[in-house]
PDB file of C-alpha atoms in Angstrom:
ATOM      1  CA  MET A   4      79.976 109.925  97.020  1.00  0.00           C
ATOM      2  CA  LEU A   5      81.148 109.678 100.632  1.00  0.00           C
ATOM      3  CA  ASP A   6      79.712 107.759 103.571  1.00  0.00           C
ATOM      4  CA  LEU A   7      80.635 108.876 107.089  1.00  0.00           C
ATOM      5  CA  VAL A   8      81.143 106.065 109.579  1.00  0.00           C
ATOM      6  CA  GLN A   9      81.889 106.919 113.196  1.00  0.00           C
ATOM      7  CA  ASN A  10      83.767 104.605 115.518  1.00  0.00           C
ATOM      8  CA  PRO A  11      84.987 105.331 119.034  1.00  0.00           C
ATOM      9  CA  GLY A  12      87.909 107.718 118.670  1.00  0.00           C
ATOM     10  CA  GLU A  13      87.874 108.077 114.898  1.00  0.00           C
ATOM     11  CA  CYS A  14      85.816 108.874 111.834  1.00  0.00           C
ATOM     12  CA  ILE A  15      86.146 107.017 108.582  1.00  0.00           C
ATOM     13  CA  LEU A  16      85.104 108.462 105.244  1.00  0.00           C
ATOM     14  CA  LYS A  17      84.560 105.702 102.719  1.00  0.00           C
ATOM     15  CA  ARG A  18      84.716 106.781  99.092  1.00  0.00           C
ATOM     16  CA  LYS A  19      82.332 105.134  96.681  1.00  0.00           C
ATOM     17  CA  ASN A  20      82.847 104.807  92.944  1.00  0.00           C
ATOM     18  CA  THR A  21      86.564 105.591  93.014  1.00  0.00           C
ATOM     19  CA  SER A  22      89.181 104.122  90.711  1.00  0.00           C
ATOM     20  CA  LYS A  23      90.999 102.571  93.683  1.00  0.00           C
ATOM     21  CA  LEU A  24      89.224  99.622  95.231  1.00  0.00           C
ATOM     22  CA  GLY A  25      88.822  99.875  98.979  1.00  0.00           C
ATOM     23  CA  CYS A  26      89.787 103.548  99.087  1.00  0.00           C
ATOM     24  CA  THR A  27      89.206 104.656 102.677  1.00  0.00           C
ATOM     25  CA  ARG A  28      90.133 107.907 104.384  1.00  0.00           C
ATOM     26  CA  THR A  29      90.519 107.853 108.126  1.00  0.00           C
ATOM     27  CA  TYR A  30      90.853 110.766 110.520  1.00  0.00           C
ATOM     28  CA  TYR A  31      92.213 111.283 114.002  1.00  0.00           C
ATOM     29  CA  PRO A  32      89.661 112.577 116.537  1.00  0.00           C
ATOM     30  CA  ASP A  33      91.127 116.116 116.243  1.00  0.00           C
ATOM     31  CA  GLY A  34      90.421 116.219 112.490  1.00  0.00           C
ATOM     32  CA  TYR A  35      93.858 115.427 111.058  1.00  0.00           C
ATOM     33  CA  ARG A  36      93.768 113.005 108.141  1.00  0.00           C
ATOM     34  CA  LYS A  37      95.662 109.741 108.530  1.00  0.00           C
ATOM     35  CA  ARG A  38      97.899 109.219 105.530  1.00  0.00           C
ATOM     36  CA  ALA A  39      97.492 105.917 103.686  1.00  0.00           C
ATOM     37  CA  ALA A  40     101.160 104.957 103.830  1.00  0.00           C
ATOM     38  CA  GLY A  41     100.988 105.154 107.617  1.00  0.00           C
ATOM     39  CA  LEU A  42      98.131 102.687 107.618  1.00  0.00           C
ATOM     40  CA  CYS A  43      99.520 100.095 105.224  1.00  0.00           C
ATOM     41  CA  PHE A  44     103.221 100.812 104.706  1.00  0.00           C
ATOM     42  CA  LYS A  45     104.238  97.206 104.036  1.00  0.00           C
ATOM     43  CA  SER A  46     101.996  96.748 101.017  1.00  0.00           C
ATOM     44  CA  GLU A  47     102.587 100.361  99.899  1.00  0.00           C
ATOM     45  CA  SER A  48     106.360  99.882  99.811  1.00  0.00           C
ATOM     46  CA  LYS A  49     106.056  96.806  97.600  1.00  0.00           C
ATOM     47  CA  ASN A  50     103.253  98.118  95.346  1.00  0.00           C
ATOM     48  CA  GLU A  51     104.515 101.689  94.926  1.00  0.00           C
ATOM     49  CA  ALA A  52     108.321 101.398  95.210  1.00  0.00           C
ATOM     50  CA  GLY A  53     109.002  97.746  94.479  1.00  0.00           C
ATOM     51  CA  VAL A  54     110.836  97.111  97.741  1.00  0.00           C
ATOM     52  CA  THR A  55     110.332  95.055 100.861  1.00  0.00           C
ATOM     53  CA  GLY A  56     111.969  95.545 104.209  1.00  0.00           C
ATOM     54  CA  LYS A  57     111.485  96.079 107.878  1.00  0.00           C
ATOM     55  CA  VAL A  58     110.252  99.019 109.909  1.00  0.00           C
ATOM     56  CA  ILE A  59     112.817  99.620 112.643  1.00  0.00           C
ATOM     57  CA  GLY A  60     111.411 102.772 114.221  1.00  0.00           C
ATOM     58  CA  THR A  61     109.479 105.955 113.753  1.00  0.00           C
ATOM     59  CA  LEU A  62     110.540 109.553 113.293  1.00  0.00           C
ATOM     60  CA  GLY A  63     107.218 110.646 114.692  1.00  0.00           C
ATOM     61  CA  PRO A  64     104.026 112.205 113.481  1.00  0.00           C
ATOM     62  CA  PHE A  65     104.156 115.530 111.640  1.00  0.00           C
ATOM     63  CA  ASP A  66     101.124 117.822 111.350  1.00  0.00           C
ATOM     64  CA  ASP A  67     100.416 120.371 108.655  1.00  0.00           C
ATOM     65  CA  ILE A  68      97.431 122.241 107.275  1.00  0.00           C
ATOM     66  CA  THR A  69      97.069 122.888 103.546  1.00  0.00           C
ATOM     67  CA  VAL A  70      96.161 126.292 102.108  1.00  0.00           C
ATOM     68  CA  ASN A  71      92.540 125.147 101.815  1.00  0.00           C
ATOM     69  CA  GLY A  72      92.459 124.139 105.499  1.00  0.00           C
ATOM     70  CA  THR A  73      92.764 120.359 105.177  1.00  0.00           C
ATOM     71  CA  LYS A  74      94.579 118.898 108.174  1.00  0.00           C
ATOM     72  CA  HIS A  75      97.177 116.168 107.562  1.00  0.00           C
ATOM     73  CA  ARG A  76      99.077 114.125 110.130  1.00  0.00           C
ATOM     74  CA  THR A  77     101.835 112.064 108.548  1.00  0.00           C
ATOM     75  CA  SER A  78     103.671 109.372 110.491  1.00  0.00           C
ATOM     76  CA  VAL A  79     107.185 108.844 109.191  1.00  0.00           C
ATOM     77  CA  TYR A  80     108.836 105.463 109.710  1.00  0.00           C
ATOM     78  CA  ILE A  81     112.422 104.290 109.454  1.00  0.00           C
ATOM     79  CA  PHE A  82     112.288 101.520 106.878  1.00  0.00           C
ATOM     80  CA  VAL A  83     115.301  99.347 106.068  1.00  0.00           C
ATOM     81  CA  VAL A  84     115.061  97.966 102.542  1.00  0.00           C
ATOM     82  CA  THR A  85     115.989  94.295 102.349  1.00  0.00           C
ATOM     83  CA  GLU A  86     114.911  93.504  98.781  1.00  0.00           C
ATOM     84  CA  GLU A  87     114.390  95.456  95.552  1.00  0.00           C
ATOM     85  CA  PHE A  88     112.285  94.167  92.661  1.00  0.00           C
ATOM     86  CA  ASP A  89     112.909  94.961  88.994  1.00  0.00           C
ATOM     87  CA  LEU A  90     109.161  94.820  88.316  1.00  0.00           C
ATOM     88  CA  TRP A  91     106.381  95.856  90.701  1.00  0.00           C
ATOM     89  CA  GLU A  92     102.699  96.759  90.540  1.00  0.00           C
ATOM     90  CA  ASP A  93     102.912 100.542  89.986  1.00  0.00           C
ATOM     91  CA  LYS A  94     105.795 100.239  87.523  1.00  0.00           C
ATOM     92  CA  LEU A  95     103.720  97.911  85.374  1.00  0.00           C
ATOM     93  CA  ARG A  96     100.429  99.761  85.860  1.00  0.00           C
ATOM     94  CA  ILE A  97     101.470 103.436  85.613  1.00  0.00           C
ATOM     95  CA  GLY A  98     105.170 103.416  84.737  1.00  0.00           C
ATOM     96  CA  ARG A  99     106.365 104.489  88.213  1.00  0.00           C
ATOM     97  CA  THR A 100     110.131 104.614  88.687  1.00  0.00           C
ATOM     98  CA  ARG A 101     112.340 104.382  91.755  1.00  0.00           C
ATOM     99  CA  LYS A 102     115.426 106.490  92.427  1.00  0.00           C
ATOM    100  CA  TRP A 103     117.730 106.654  95.450  1.00  0.00           C
ATOM    101  CA  PHE A 104     119.260 110.005  96.503  1.00  0.00           C
ATOM    102  CA  PRO A 105     122.120 111.058  98.768  1.00  0.00           C
ATOM    103  CA  ILE A 106     120.582 113.019 101.658  1.00  0.00           C
ATOM    104  CA  GLU A 107     121.513 116.504 100.350  1.00  0.00           C
ATOM    105  CA  ASP A 108     120.026 115.707  96.933  1.00  0.00           C
ATOM    106  CA  ALA A 109     116.922 114.364  98.673  1.00  0.00           C
ATOM    107  CA  PHE A 110     116.518 117.700 100.473  1.00  0.00           C
ATOM    108  CA  LYS A 111     116.746 119.551  97.149  1.00  0.00           C
ATOM    109  CA  GLN A 112     114.175 117.297  95.483  1.00  0.00           C
ATOM    110  CA  LEU A 113     111.789 117.496  98.427  1.00  0.00           C
ATOM    111  CA  HIS A 114     112.187 121.273  98.646  1.00  0.00           C
ATOM    112  CA  ARG A 115     111.203 121.552  94.998  1.00  0.00           C
ATOM    113  CA  TYR A 116     108.329 119.060  94.899  1.00  0.00           C
ATOM    114  CA  LYS A 117     107.192 118.294  98.476  1.00  0.00           C
ATOM    115  CA  PRO A 118     108.273 121.083 100.864  1.00  0.00           C
ATOM    116  CA  ASN A 119     106.295 119.690 103.806  1.00  0.00           C
ATOM    117  CA  GLN A 120     108.110 116.383 103.502  1.00  0.00           C
ATOM    118  CA  GLU A 121     111.451 118.187 103.390  1.00  0.00           C
ATOM    119  CA  SER A 122     110.628 119.751 106.751  1.00  0.00           C
ATOM    120  CA  TYR A 123     109.769 116.311 108.218  1.00  0.00           C
ATOM    121  CA  LEU A 124     113.120 114.911 107.149  1.00  0.00           C
ATOM    122  CA  ARG A 125     115.129 117.935 108.322  1.00  0.00           C
ATOM    123  CA  GLU A 126     113.356 117.925 111.691  1.00  0.00           C
ATOM    124  CA  ALA A 127     113.956 114.191 112.113  1.00  0.00           C
ATOM    125  CA  ILE A 128     117.661 114.490 111.300  1.00  0.00           C
ATOM    126  CA  MET A 129     118.106 117.442 113.661  1.00  0.00           C
ATOM    127  CA  ASP A 130     116.544 115.393 116.474  1.00  0.00           C
ATOM    128  CA  THR A 131     118.982 112.499 116.042  1.00  0.00           C
TER     129      THR A 131
END
C-alpha cells in the first residue's frame, strides 16, 4: 500500500508493508524518480558494497524513461574508496559480492546488464 505525501517541490510515496524498513520513494517535481543511492550514498556504499570513502564530485544527473513509462533521474557521483571491508551487511544477508573492473570491462558488463548505466558512464567520460 502506498501513501502520497506532498511537500513543497516534491512528492514522496511511502511504501507500507515492504521487506525494507523505511522504504521511501521520492520524486522530482517533473515526475522523475529520485534513485535511492543518490539520497543516501554513504550508507549505501558501506551496506551494499562494503566500502567507505569520500564523494569528490558529481558526473551529473541522467534522465531516462523505462519501456513502461516510469521516469528515472539518476545522479552519478565520483566516489573515492578509502577502505574496503571483508564482511559487510549485504554480503552477510544476501551473499552480495564486490568486483572491480578496468574501464573497458566495465563498459562490457554494463552494456550486457545495465545499458542505461553504460550510457551514463560513457557520457561522463566523454565530457572530461
